[in-house]
Amino acid sequence: MVSLIVAGLLCTQFAWLTPAQTATDKQRFSQKVNLALRRTVHHLLLKSGDSTSRIQPVQQPTEQTFQVRINHAFDYSRLPPLLQESFTVHDIQVNYDVVVLDCAQGKLQLGYNFRDLTENNEVPCVGRQQLHGCYTLQVTFATPSPASTPIVGWWVVALGSLLAGIGYVVWKRRPTPDQTETPTADPVPTTTDRIPFGHSSFEPARQLLHSGANQYNLTYREAKLLTFFIGHLNQVIERDFILKSVWEDEGIIVGRSVDVFVSRLRKMLQDDPSIRIVAVHGVGYRVEVLNLEKNAS
């Protein structure tokens, strides 16, 4: 049977695709940790009265270790619950160690394991005096056990090879089909989901905007803002609400951010006369979808 051969080949290919999927998962995990750490530092700085300093980029010296520099002292007692809250927001559920290093020599000043907070509810070093200066917040996640993955992969390869072999034998012994028999066609693959608005459409999974006869590959934040606008068409949206909904989880709250990204979207949507991004003075923005046929009549 041809289906057995195909099944065997698919099983074999699935085994070889597993590493690529794992790499994608690692990249996604890294992005979520990055956002969680930036959110944590943002709130730590706010609690210390700093709402203007630039949040430093998150560094990843190893696959499981992430670091972010904080240029002045912060309230260490607020760190454990705030960091755990950020990880919960981004659905990160992995054992981790936290250390606070001084920037000058990289020496450990404070630290704990997440079980100190989640199980014992008693984090070491909380309440101890912290000197003013520059610190590096470092989080190291436990390495996941790779025990079963290769074994499962080889089982899948063996099973795929067996099915392919059986299918080949059965196929060779099959009776000659009637010449009038019509083979069935393979199903047509489905297209990527699009969200239509006006005479344009947006593919969130590919971050691809179709406007008029043109296509635009959006950045992560452009796509995030456009998705938010599409969900609030023909509504007046306050600037603060846009900032809170689109940027708050990333720890980036800058008033001009909205204007910059709106300007970019407006340029890309100028090919579609049915869409207008209107600035409402002193309030925010409204994305209008126009009925051109009704206006023409």
PDB file of C-alpha atoms in Angstrom:
ATOM      1  CA  MET A   1       0.000   0.000   0.000  1.00  0.00           C
ATOM      2  CA  VAL A   2       1.269   3.447  -0.955  1.00  0.00           C
ATOM      3  CA  SER A   3      -0.166   4.825   2.292  1.00  0.00           C
ATOM      4  CA  LEU A   4       2.154   2.601   4.344  1.00  0.00           C
ATOM      5  CA  ILE A   5       5.172   3.835   2.409  1.00  0.00           C
ATOM      6  CA  VAL A   6       4.095   7.440   2.891  1.00  0.00           C
ATOM      7  CA  ALA A   7       3.479   6.823   6.602  1.00  0.00           C
ATOM      8  CA  GLY A   8       6.942   5.338   6.974  1.00  0.00           C
ATOM      9  CA  LEU A   9       8.574   8.254   5.199  1.00  0.00           C
ATOM     10  CA  LEU A  10       6.617  10.756   7.304  1.00  0.00           C
ATOM     11  CA  CYS A  11       7.670   9.030  10.524  1.00  0.00           C
ATOM     12  CA  THR A  12      11.293   9.122   9.448  1.00  0.00           C
ATOM     13  CA  GLN A  13      11.070  12.780   8.430  1.00  0.00           C
ATOM     14  CA  PHE A  14       9.348  13.642  11.734  1.00  0.00           C
ATOM     15  CA  ALA A  15      12.305  12.225  13.638  1.00  0.00           C
ATOM     16  CA  TRP A  16      14.747  14.405  11.718  1.00  0.00           C
ATOM     17  CA  LEU A  17      12.554  17.489  12.112  1.00  0.00           C
ATOM     18  CA  THR A  18      12.575  17.220  15.924  1.00  0.00           C
ATOM     19  CA  PRO A  19      15.871  19.165  16.381  1.00  0.00           C
ATOM     20  CA  ALA A  20      14.527  22.071  14.267  1.00  0.00           C
ATOM     21  CA  GLN A  21      11.398  22.257  16.404  1.00  0.00           C
ATOM     22  CA  THR A  22      13.554  22.183  19.537  1.00  0.00           C
ATOM     23  CA  ALA A  23      15.619  25.088  18.203  1.00  0.00           C
ATOM     24  CA  THR A  24      12.417  27.068  17.624  1.00  0.00           C
ATOM     25  CA  ASP A  25      11.252  26.334  21.161  1.00  0.00           C
ATOM     26  CA  LYS A  26      14.607  27.531  22.539  1.00  0.00           C
ATOM     27  CA  GLN A  27      14.350  30.770  20.563  1.00  0.00           C
ATOM     28  CA  ARG A  28      10.821  31.377  21.833  1.00  0.00           C
ATOM     29  CA  PHE A  29      11.909  30.626  25.423  1.00  0.00           C
ATOM     30  CA  SER A  30      14.782  33.092  25.077  1.00  0.00           C
ATOM     31  CA  GLN A  31      12.400  35.805  23.851  1.00  0.00           C
ATOM     32  CA  LYS A  32      10.007  35.241  26.757  1.00  0.00           C
ATOM     33  CA  VAL A  33      12.819  35.410  29.326  1.00  0.00           C
ATOM     34  CA  ASN A  34      14.081  38.605  27.678  1.00  0.00           C
ATOM     35  CA  LEU A  35      10.654  40.232  28.007  1.00  0.00           C
ATOM     36  CA  ALA A  36      10.208  38.992  31.591  1.00  0.00           C
ATOM     37  CA  LEU A  37      13.564  40.414  32.714  1.00  0.00           C
ATOM     38  CA  ARG A  38      12.924  43.764  31.031  1.00  0.00           C
ATOM     39  CA  ARG A  39       9.525  43.936  32.724  1.00  0.00           C
ATOM     40  CA  THR A  40      11.141  43.152  36.090  1.00  0.00           C
ATOM     41  CA  VAL A  41      13.832  45.822  35.740  1.00  0.00           C
ATOM     42  CA  HIS A  42      11.241  48.354  34.586  1.00  0.00           C
ATOM     43  CA  HIS A  43       9.164  47.891  37.733  1.00  0.00           C
ATOM     44  CA  LEU A  44      12.239  47.813  39.999  1.00  0.00           C
ATOM     45  CA  LEU A  45      13.324  51.174  38.591  1.00  0.00           C
ATOM     46  CA  LEU A  46       9.829  52.610  38.993  1.00  0.00           C
ATOM     47  CA  LYS A  47       9.759  51.531  42.646  1.00  0.00           C
ATOM     48  CA  SER A  48      13.070  53.330  43.197  1.00  0.00           C
ATOM     49  CA  GLY A  49      11.675  56.521  41.634  1.00  0.00           C
ATOM     50  CA  ASP A  50      13.368  56.170  38.249  1.00  0.00           C
ATOM     51  CA  SER A  51      10.969  56.394  35.288  1.00  0.00           C
ATOM     52  CA  THR A  52      13.358  57.710  32.644  1.00  0.00           C
ATOM     53  CA  SER A  53      16.565  55.633  32.642  1.00  0.00           C
ATOM     54  CA  ARG A  54      17.153  53.372  29.669  1.00  0.00           C
ATOM     55  CA  ILE A  55      16.735  49.661  30.376  1.00  0.00           C
ATOM     56  CA  GLN A  56      19.910  47.855  29.307  1.00  0.00           C
ATOM     57  CA  PRO A  57      19.724  45.002  26.744  1.00  0.00           C
ATOM     58  CA  VAL A  58      19.411  41.495  28.152  1.00  0.00           C
ATOM     59  CA  GLN A  59      22.562  39.422  27.552  1.00  0.00           C
ATOM     60  CA  GLN A  60      22.651  35.626  27.169  1.00  0.00           C
ATOM     61  CA  PRO A  61      26.208  34.393  27.841  1.00  0.00           C
ATOM     62  CA  THR A  62      25.087  30.733  27.805  1.00  0.00           C
ATOM     63  CA  GLU A  63      22.008  28.862  26.643  1.00  0.00           C
ATOM     64  CA  GLN A  64      20.504  28.798  30.150  1.00  0.00           C
ATOM     65  CA  THR A  65      21.916  32.037  31.614  1.00  0.00           C
ATOM     66  CA  PHE A  66      20.495  35.541  31.159  1.00  0.00           C
ATOM     67  CA  GLN A  67      21.882  38.829  32.491  1.00  0.00           C
ATOM     68  CA  VAL A  68      20.698  42.422  32.608  1.00  0.00           C
ATOM     69  CA  ARG A  69      22.631  45.378  34.020  1.00  0.00           C
ATOM     70  CA  ILE A  70      21.013  47.791  36.498  1.00  0.00           C
ATOM     71  CA  ASN A  71      23.041  50.976  36.817  1.00  0.00           C
ATOM     72  CA  HIS A  72      22.123  51.826  40.400  1.00  0.00           C
ATOM     73  CA  ALA A  73      20.933  50.172  43.590  1.00  0.00           C
ATOM     74  CA  PHE A  74      17.398  48.802  43.848  1.00  0.00           C
ATOM     75  CA  ASP A  75      15.161  47.342  46.567  1.00  0.00           C
ATOM     76  CA  TYR A  76      16.284  43.697  46.659  1.00  0.00           C
ATOM     77  CA  SER A  77      13.273  42.647  48.763  1.00  0.00           C
ATOM     78  CA  ARG A  78      10.999  43.502  45.832  1.00  0.00           C
ATOM     79  CA  LEU A  79      12.980  41.403  43.348  1.00  0.00           C
ATOM     80  CA  PRO A  80      11.840  37.809  44.190  1.00  0.00           C
ATOM     81  CA  PRO A  81       8.048  38.305  43.966  1.00  0.00           C
ATOM     82  CA  LEU A  82       8.340  40.726  41.049  1.00  0.00           C
ATOM     83  CA  LEU A  83      10.580  38.382  39.031  1.00  0.00           C
ATOM     84  CA  GLN A  84       8.297  35.420  39.700  1.00  0.00           C
ATOM     85  CA  GLU A  85       5.287  37.523  38.673  1.00  0.00           C
ATOM     86  CA  SER A  86       7.018  38.417  35.385  1.00  0.00           C
ATOM     87  CA  PHE A  87       7.810  34.756  34.693  1.00  0.00           C
ATOM     88  CA  THR A  88       4.179  33.849  35.405  1.00  0.00           C
ATOM     89  CA  VAL A  89       2.971  36.548  32.986  1.00  0.00           C
ATOM     90  CA  HIS A  90       5.136  35.021  30.238  1.00  0.00           C
ATOM     91  CA  ASP A  91       4.300  31.396  31.196  1.00  0.00           C
ATOM     92  CA  ILE A  92       7.840  30.449  32.226  1.00  0.00           C
ATOM     93  CA  GLN A  93       7.779  27.435  34.566  1.00  0.00           C
ATOM     94  CA  VAL A  94      11.377  26.283  34.977  1.00  0.00           C
ATOM     95  CA  ASN A  95      13.596  25.952  38.062  1.00  0.00           C
ATOM     96  CA  TYR A  96      15.992  28.885  38.243  1.00  0.00           C
ATOM     97  CA  ASP A  97      18.726  30.473  40.369  1.00  0.00           C
ATOM     98  CA  VAL A  98      19.039  34.232  40.849  1.00  0.00           C
ATOM     99  CA  VAL A  99      22.269  36.050  41.715  1.00  0.00           C
ATOM    100  CA  VAL A 100      23.057  39.752  41.985  1.00  0.00           C
ATOM    101  CA  LEU A 101      26.630  40.595  40.939  1.00  0.00           C
ATOM    102  CA  ASP A 102      28.540  43.828  41.312  1.00  0.00           C
ATOM    103  CA  CYS A 103      29.417  45.298  37.896  1.00  0.00           C
ATOM    104  CA  ALA A 104      33.015  46.157  38.767  1.00  0.00           C
ATOM    105  CA  GLN A 105      34.357  42.694  39.651  1.00  0.00           C
ATOM    106  CA  GLY A 106      31.424  40.394  38.951  1.00  0.00           C
ATOM    107  CA  LYS A 107      31.366  39.162  42.560  1.00  0.00           C
ATOM    108  CA  LEU A 108      28.197  37.641  43.959  1.00  0.00           C
ATOM    109  CA  GLN A 109      26.425  39.964  46.381  1.00  0.00           C
ATOM    110  CA  LEU A 110      22.972  38.422  46.847  1.00  0.00           C
ATOM    111  CA  GLY A 111      21.067  35.427  45.530  1.00  0.00           C
ATOM    112  CA  TYR A 112      18.478  32.678  45.956  1.00  0.00           C
ATOM    113  CA  ASN A 113      16.760  29.720  44.282  1.00  0.00           C
ATOM    114  CA  PHE A 114      13.150  30.055  43.151  1.00  0.00           C
ATOM    115  CA  ARG A 115      12.083  27.332  45.625  1.00  0.00           C
ATOM    116  CA  ASP A 116      13.095  29.663  48.466  1.00  0.00           C
ATOM    117  CA  LEU A 117      10.191  31.853  47.355  1.00  0.00           C
ATOM    118  CA  THR A 118       7.627  29.342  46.044  1.00  0.00           C
ATOM    119  CA  GLU A 119       8.051  26.616  48.676  1.00  0.00           C
ATOM    120  CA  ASN A 120       9.757  28.106  51.731  1.00  0.00           C
ATOM    121  CA  ASN A 121       8.496  31.690  51.346  1.00  0.00           C
ATOM    122  CA  GLU A 122      11.788  32.837  52.841  1.00  0.00           C
ATOM    123  CA  VAL A 123      14.349  34.353  50.467  1.00  0.00           C
ATOM    124  CA  PRO A 124      17.931  34.603  51.803  1.00  0.00           C
ATOM    125  CA  CYS A 125      19.542  38.037  52.187  1.00  0.00           C
ATOM    126  CA  VAL A 126      16.260  39.968  52.115  1.00  0.00           C
ATOM    127  CA  GLY A 127      16.534  42.993  54.395  1.00  0.00           C
ATOM    128  CA  ARG A 128      20.327  43.196  54.305  1.00  0.00           C
ATOM    129  CA  GLN A 129      21.876  46.556  53.453  1.00  0.00           C
ATOM    130  CA  GLN A 130      22.703  47.051  49.779  1.00  0.00           C
ATOM    131  CA  LEU A 131      25.441  49.493  48.791  1.00  0.00           C
ATOM    132  CA  HIS A 132      24.844  52.078  46.095  1.00  0.00           C
ATOM    133  CA  GLY A 133      26.373  51.193  42.750  1.00  0.00           C
ATOM    134  CA  CYS A 134      25.956  49.204  39.561  1.00  0.00           C
ATOM    135  CA  TYR A 135      24.621  45.627  39.664  1.00  0.00           C
ATOM    136  CA  THR A 136      24.031  42.761  37.230  1.00  0.00           C
ATOM    137  CA  LEU A 137      20.916  40.659  37.697  1.00  0.00           C
ATOM    138  CA  GLN A 138      21.657  37.096  36.532  1.00  0.00           C
ATOM    139  CA  VAL A 139      19.118  34.281  36.147  1.00  0.00           C
ATOM    140  CA  THR A 140      20.239  30.735  35.374  1.00  0.00           C
ATOM    141  CA  PHE A 141      17.631  28.134  34.432  1.00  0.00           C
ATOM    142  CA  ALA A 142      17.942  24.416  35.141  1.00  0.00           C
ATOM    143  CA  THR A 143      19.027  22.434  32.080  1.00  0.00           C
ATOM    144  CA  PRO A 144      16.165  20.187  30.897  1.00  0.00           C
ATOM    145  CA  SER A 145      16.957  16.475  30.885  1.00  0.00           C
ATOM    146  CA  PRO A 146      17.609  15.191  27.338  1.00  0.00           C
ATOM    147  CA  ALA A 147      17.180  11.553  28.383  1.00  0.00           C
ATOM    148  CA  SER A 148      14.273  10.367  26.272  1.00  0.00           C
ATOM    149  CA  THR A 149      14.433  12.545  23.155  1.00  0.00           C
ATOM    150  CA  PRO A 150      17.144  10.660  21.173  1.00  0.00           C
ATOM    151  CA  ILE A 151      15.662   7.268  22.116  1.00  0.00           C
ATOM    152  CA  VAL A 152      12.231   8.296  20.920  1.00  0.00           C
ATOM    153  CA  GLY A 153      13.793   9.620  17.719  1.00  0.00           C
ATOM    154  CA  TRP A 154      15.473   6.285  16.963  1.00  0.00           C
ATOM    155  CA  TRP A 155      12.260   4.391  17.727  1.00  0.00           C
ATOM    156  CA  VAL A 156      10.436   6.607  15.247  1.00  0.00           C
ATOM    157  CA  VAL A 157      13.122   6.024  12.607  1.00  0.00           C
ATOM    158  CA  ALA A 158      12.962   2.256  13.148  1.00  0.00           C
ATOM    159  CA  LEU A 159       9.163   2.234  12.991  1.00  0.00           C
ATOM    160  CA  GLY A 160       9.183   4.389   9.877  1.00  0.00           C
ATOM    161  CA  SER A 161      11.665   2.101   8.151  1.00  0.00           C
ATOM    162  CA  LEU A 162       9.595  -0.971   9.077  1.00  0.00           C
ATOM    163  CA  LEU A 163       6.375   0.571   7.729  1.00  0.00           C
ATOM    164  CA  ALA A 164       8.128   1.659   4.549  1.00  0.00           C
ATOM    165  CA  GLY A 165       9.500  -1.880   4.023  1.00  0.00           C
ATOM    166  CA  ILE A 166       6.114  -3.542   4.592  1.00  0.00           C
ATOM    167  CA  GLY A 167       4.442  -1.016   2.335  1.00  0.00           C
ATOM    168  CA  TYR A 168       6.956  -1.671  -0.449  1.00  0.00           C
ATOM    169  CA  VAL A 169       6.390  -5.464  -0.304  1.00  0.00           C
ATOM    170  CA  VAL A 170       2.605  -5.054  -0.334  1.00  0.00           C
ATOM    171  CA  TRP A 171       2.827  -2.538  -3.172  1.00  0.00           C
ATOM    172  CA  LYS A 172       4.951  -4.885  -5.313  1.00  0.00           C
ATOM    173  CA  ARG A 173       2.397  -7.708  -4.837  1.00  0.00           C
ATOM    174  CA  ARG A 174      -0.677  -5.595  -5.513  1.00  0.00           C
ATOM    175  CA  PRO A 175      -3.015  -6.676  -8.387  1.00  0.00           C
ATOM    176  CA  THR A 176      -2.918  -4.600 -11.570  1.00  0.00           C
ATOM    177  CA  PRO A 177      -5.588  -1.904 -11.214  1.00  0.00           C
ATOM    178  CA  ASP A 178      -8.395  -1.456 -13.701  1.00  0.00           C
ATOM    179  CA  GLN A 179      -7.331   1.015 -16.387  1.00  0.00           C
ATOM    180  CA  THR A 180     -10.600   2.948 -15.860  1.00  0.00           C
ATOM    181  CA  GLU A 181      -9.845   3.604 -12.191  1.00  0.00           C
ATOM    182  CA  THR A 182      -9.281   7.287 -11.450  1.00  0.00           C
ATOM    183  CA  PRO A 183      -6.667   8.082  -8.799  1.00  0.00           C
ATOM    184  CA  THR A 184      -7.762  10.428  -6.032  1.00  0.00           C
ATOM    185  CA  ALA A 185      -6.114  13.823  -5.901  1.00  0.00           C
ATOM    186  CA  ASP A 186      -4.049  14.933  -2.924  1.00  0.00           C
ATOM    187  CA  PRO A 187      -5.813  17.542  -0.766  1.00  0.00           C
ATOM    188  CA  VAL A 188      -4.941  21.150  -1.510  1.00  0.00           C
ATOM    189  CA  PRO A 189      -3.022  22.709   1.393  1.00  0.00           C
ATOM    190  CA  THR A 190      -4.834  25.476   3.215  1.00  0.00           C
ATOM    191  CA  THR A 191      -3.580  29.029   2.915  1.00  0.00           C
ATOM    192  CA  THR A 192      -2.252  31.106   5.774  1.00  0.00           C
ATOM    193  CA  ASP A 193      -4.995  32.827   7.803  1.00  0.00           C
ATOM    194  CA  ARG A 194      -5.536  36.467   6.949  1.00  0.00           C
ATOM    195  CA  ILE A 195      -7.423  39.172   8.805  1.00  0.00           C
ATOM    196  CA  PRO A 196      -9.227  41.442   6.305  1.00  0.00           C
ATOM    197  CA  PHE A 197      -9.816  45.127   7.032  1.00  0.00           C
ATOM    198  CA  GLY A 198     -10.824  47.700   4.420  1.00  0.00           C
ATOM    199  CA  HIS A 199      -9.194  46.634   1.145  1.00  0.00           C
ATOM    200  CA  SER A 200      -6.171  45.337   3.039  1.00  0.00           C
ATOM    201  CA  SER A 201      -5.389  42.180   4.989  1.00  0.00           C
ATOM    202  CA  PHE A 202      -2.880  41.062   7.610  1.00  0.00           C
ATOM    203  CA  GLU A 203      -1.237  37.682   8.260  1.00  0.00           C
ATOM    204  CA  PRO A 204      -0.257  37.681  11.965  1.00  0.00           C
ATOM    205  CA  ALA A 205       1.692  34.415  11.799  1.00  0.00           C
ATOM    206  CA  ARG A 206       3.973  35.793   9.065  1.00  0.00           C
ATOM    207  CA  GLN A 207       3.778  39.458  10.181  1.00  0.00           C
ATOM    208  CA  LEU A 208       2.850  40.254   6.566  1.00  0.00           C
ATOM    209  CA  LEU A 209       0.670  43.227   5.596  1.00  0.00           C
ATOM    210  CA  HIS A 210      -1.124  43.293   2.229  1.00  0.00           C
ATOM    211  CA  SER A 211      -1.990  46.895   1.331  1.00  0.00           C
ATOM    212  CA  GLY A 212      -3.207  47.606  -2.173  1.00  0.00           C
ATOM    213  CA  ALA A 213      -0.882  45.844  -4.606  1.00  0.00           C
ATOM    214  CA  ASN A 214       2.031  45.845  -2.128  1.00  0.00           C
ATOM    215  CA  GLN A 215       3.200  43.573   0.676  1.00  0.00           C
ATOM    216  CA  TYR A 216       5.156  44.645   3.752  1.00  0.00           C
ATOM    217  CA  ASN A 217       7.084  42.538   6.245  1.00  0.00           C
ATOM    218  CA  LEU A 218       6.385  44.125   9.627  1.00  0.00           C
ATOM    219  CA  THR A 219       8.654  44.184  12.653  1.00  0.00           C
ATOM    220  CA  TYR A 220       7.491  42.531  15.864  1.00  0.00           C
ATOM    221  CA  ARG A 221       6.211  45.792  17.403  1.00  0.00           C
ATOM    222  CA  GLU A 222       4.656  47.041  14.133  1.00  0.00           C
ATOM    223  CA  ALA A 223       2.729  43.771  13.884  1.00  0.00           C
ATOM    224  CA  LYS A 224       1.689  43.997  17.522  1.00  0.00           C
ATOM    225  CA  LEU A 225       0.367  47.539  17.116  1.00  0.00           C
ATOM    226  CA  LEU A 226      -1.452  46.718  13.856  1.00  0.00           C
ATOM    227  CA  THR A 227      -3.133  43.704  15.471  1.00  0.00           C
ATOM    228  CA  PHE A 228      -4.304  45.972  18.298  1.00  0.00           C
ATOM    229  CA  PHE A 229      -5.663  48.576  15.840  1.00  0.00           C
ATOM    230  CA  ILE A 230      -7.521  45.935  13.806  1.00  0.00           C
ATOM    231  CA  GLY A 231      -9.249  44.846  17.005  1.00  0.00           C
ATOM    232  CA  HIS A 232     -10.449  48.433  17.628  1.00  0.00           C
ATOM    233  CA  LEU A 233     -11.455  49.694  14.160  1.00  0.00           C
ATOM    234  CA  ASN A 234     -13.459  52.953  14.021  1.00  0.00           C
ATOM    235  CA  GLN A 235     -12.900  53.554  17.744  1.00  0.00           C
ATOM    236  CA  VAL A 236     -11.133  56.440  19.440  1.00  0.00           C
ATOM    237  CA  ILE A 237      -8.275  54.852  21.395  1.00  0.00           C
ATOM    238  CA  GLU A 238      -6.488  56.798  24.096  1.00  0.00           C
ATOM    239  CA  ARG A 239      -2.703  57.001  23.869  1.00  0.00           C
ATOM    240  CA  ASP A 240      -2.215  55.629  27.408  1.00  0.00           C
ATOM    241  CA  PHE A 241      -4.431  52.651  26.624  1.00  0.00           C
ATOM    242  CA  ILE A 242      -2.343  51.895  23.506  1.00  0.00           C
ATOM    243  CA  LEU A 243       0.887  52.074  25.513  1.00  0.00           C
ATOM    244  CA  LYS A 244      -0.498  49.850  28.267  1.00  0.00           C
ATOM    245  CA  SER A 245      -1.919  47.261  25.867  1.00  0.00           C
ATOM    246  CA  VAL A 246       0.971  47.066  23.388  1.00  0.00           C
ATOM    247  CA  TRP A 247       4.158  47.922  25.288  1.00  0.00           C
ATOM    248  CA  GLU A 248       3.643  47.476  29.027  1.00  0.00           C
ATOM    249  CA  ASP A 249       4.667  43.783  29.178  1.00  0.00           C
ATOM    250  CA  GLU A 250       7.973  44.655  27.502  1.00  0.00           C
ATOM    251  CA  GLY A 251       8.857  47.265  30.102  1.00  0.00           C
ATOM    252  CA  ILE A 252       9.027  49.982  27.436  1.00  0.00           C
ATOM    253  CA  ILE A 253       6.681  52.906  28.065  1.00  0.00           C
ATOM    254  CA  VAL A 254       7.715  55.922  25.993  1.00  0.00           C
ATOM    255  CA  GLY A 255       5.154  58.482  24.870  1.00  0.00           C
ATOM    256  CA  ARG A 256       6.707  58.973  21.430  1.00  0.00           C
ATOM    257  CA  SER A 257       6.751  55.248  20.696  1.00  0.00           C
ATOM    258  CA  VAL A 258       3.123  55.299  19.549  1.00  0.00           C
ATOM    259  CA  ASP A 259       3.686  58.221  17.157  1.00  0.00           C
ATOM    260  CA  VAL A 260       6.736  56.602  15.558  1.00  0.00           C
ATOM    261  CA  PHE A 261       5.071  53.268  14.885  1.00  0.00           C
ATOM    262  CA  VAL A 262       1.779  54.850  13.803  1.00  0.00           C
ATOM    263  CA  SER A 263       3.728  56.892  11.238  1.00  0.00           C
ATOM    264  CA  ARG A 264       5.277  53.705   9.847  1.00  0.00           C
ATOM    265  CA  LEU A 265       1.917  51.940   9.584  1.00  0.00           C
ATOM    266  CA  ARG A 266       0.330  55.001   7.993  1.00  0.00           C
ATOM    267  CA  LYS A 267       2.953  55.013   5.222  1.00  0.00           C
ATOM    268  CA  MET A 268       2.411  51.314   4.499  1.00  0.00           C
ATOM    269  CA  LEU A 269      -1.392  51.691   4.465  1.00  0.00           C
ATOM    270  CA  GLN A 270      -1.369  54.695   2.118  1.00  0.00           C
ATOM    271  CA  ASP A 271      -1.824  52.248  -0.783  1.00  0.00           C
ATOM    272  CA  ASP A 272      -5.318  51.482   0.556  1.00  0.00           C
ATOM    273  CA  PRO A 273      -7.620  54.545   0.327  1.00  0.00           C
ATOM    274  CA  SER A 274     -10.257  52.783   2.452  1.00  0.00           C
ATOM    275  CA  ILE A 275      -8.037  52.930   5.575  1.00  0.00           C
ATOM    276  CA  ARG A 276      -7.105  56.088   7.498  1.00  0.00           C
ATOM    277  CA  ILE A 277      -5.239  56.418  10.796  1.00  0.00           C
ATOM    278  CA  VAL A 278      -6.545  59.670  12.258  1.00  0.00           C
ATOM    279  CA  ALA A 279      -4.876  61.472  15.151  1.00  0.00           C
ATOM    280  CA  VAL A 280      -7.435  62.700  17.700  1.00  0.00           C
ATOM    281  CA  HIS A 281      -5.839  65.774  19.281  1.00  0.00           C
ATOM    282  CA  GLY A 282      -5.138  65.386  22.970  1.00  0.00           C
ATOM    283  CA  VAL A 283      -6.639  61.893  23.076  1.00  0.00           C
ATOM    284  CA  GLY A 284      -5.026  59.317  20.794  1.00  0.00           C
ATOM    285  CA  TYR A 285      -5.876  57.705  17.466  1.00  0.00           C
ATOM    286  CA  ARG A 286      -8.763  56.285  15.466  1.00  0.00           C
ATOM    287  CA  VAL A 287      -8.337  53.764  12.610  1.00  0.00           C
ATOM    288  CA  GLU A 288     -11.159  54.469  10.160  1.00  0.00           C
ATOM    289  CA  VAL A 289     -12.435  51.970   7.594  1.00  0.00           C
ATOM    290  CA  LEU A 290     -14.218  53.902   4.816  1.00  0.00           C
ATOM    291  CA  ASN A 291     -16.974  52.579   2.570  1.00  0.00           C
ATOM    292  CA  LEU A 292     -15.686  53.979  -0.730  1.00  0.00           C
ATOM    293  CA  GLU A 293     -18.607  52.697  -2.795  1.00  0.00           C
ATOM    294  CA  LYS A 294     -21.120  54.468  -0.510  1.00  0.00           C
ATOM    295  CA  ASN A 295     -19.070  57.671  -0.544  1.00  0.00           C
ATOM    296  CA  ALA A 296     -18.845  57.581  -4.341  1.00  0.00           C
ATOM    297  CA  SER A 297     -22.595  57.305  -4.692  1.00  0.00           C
TER     298      SER A 297
END
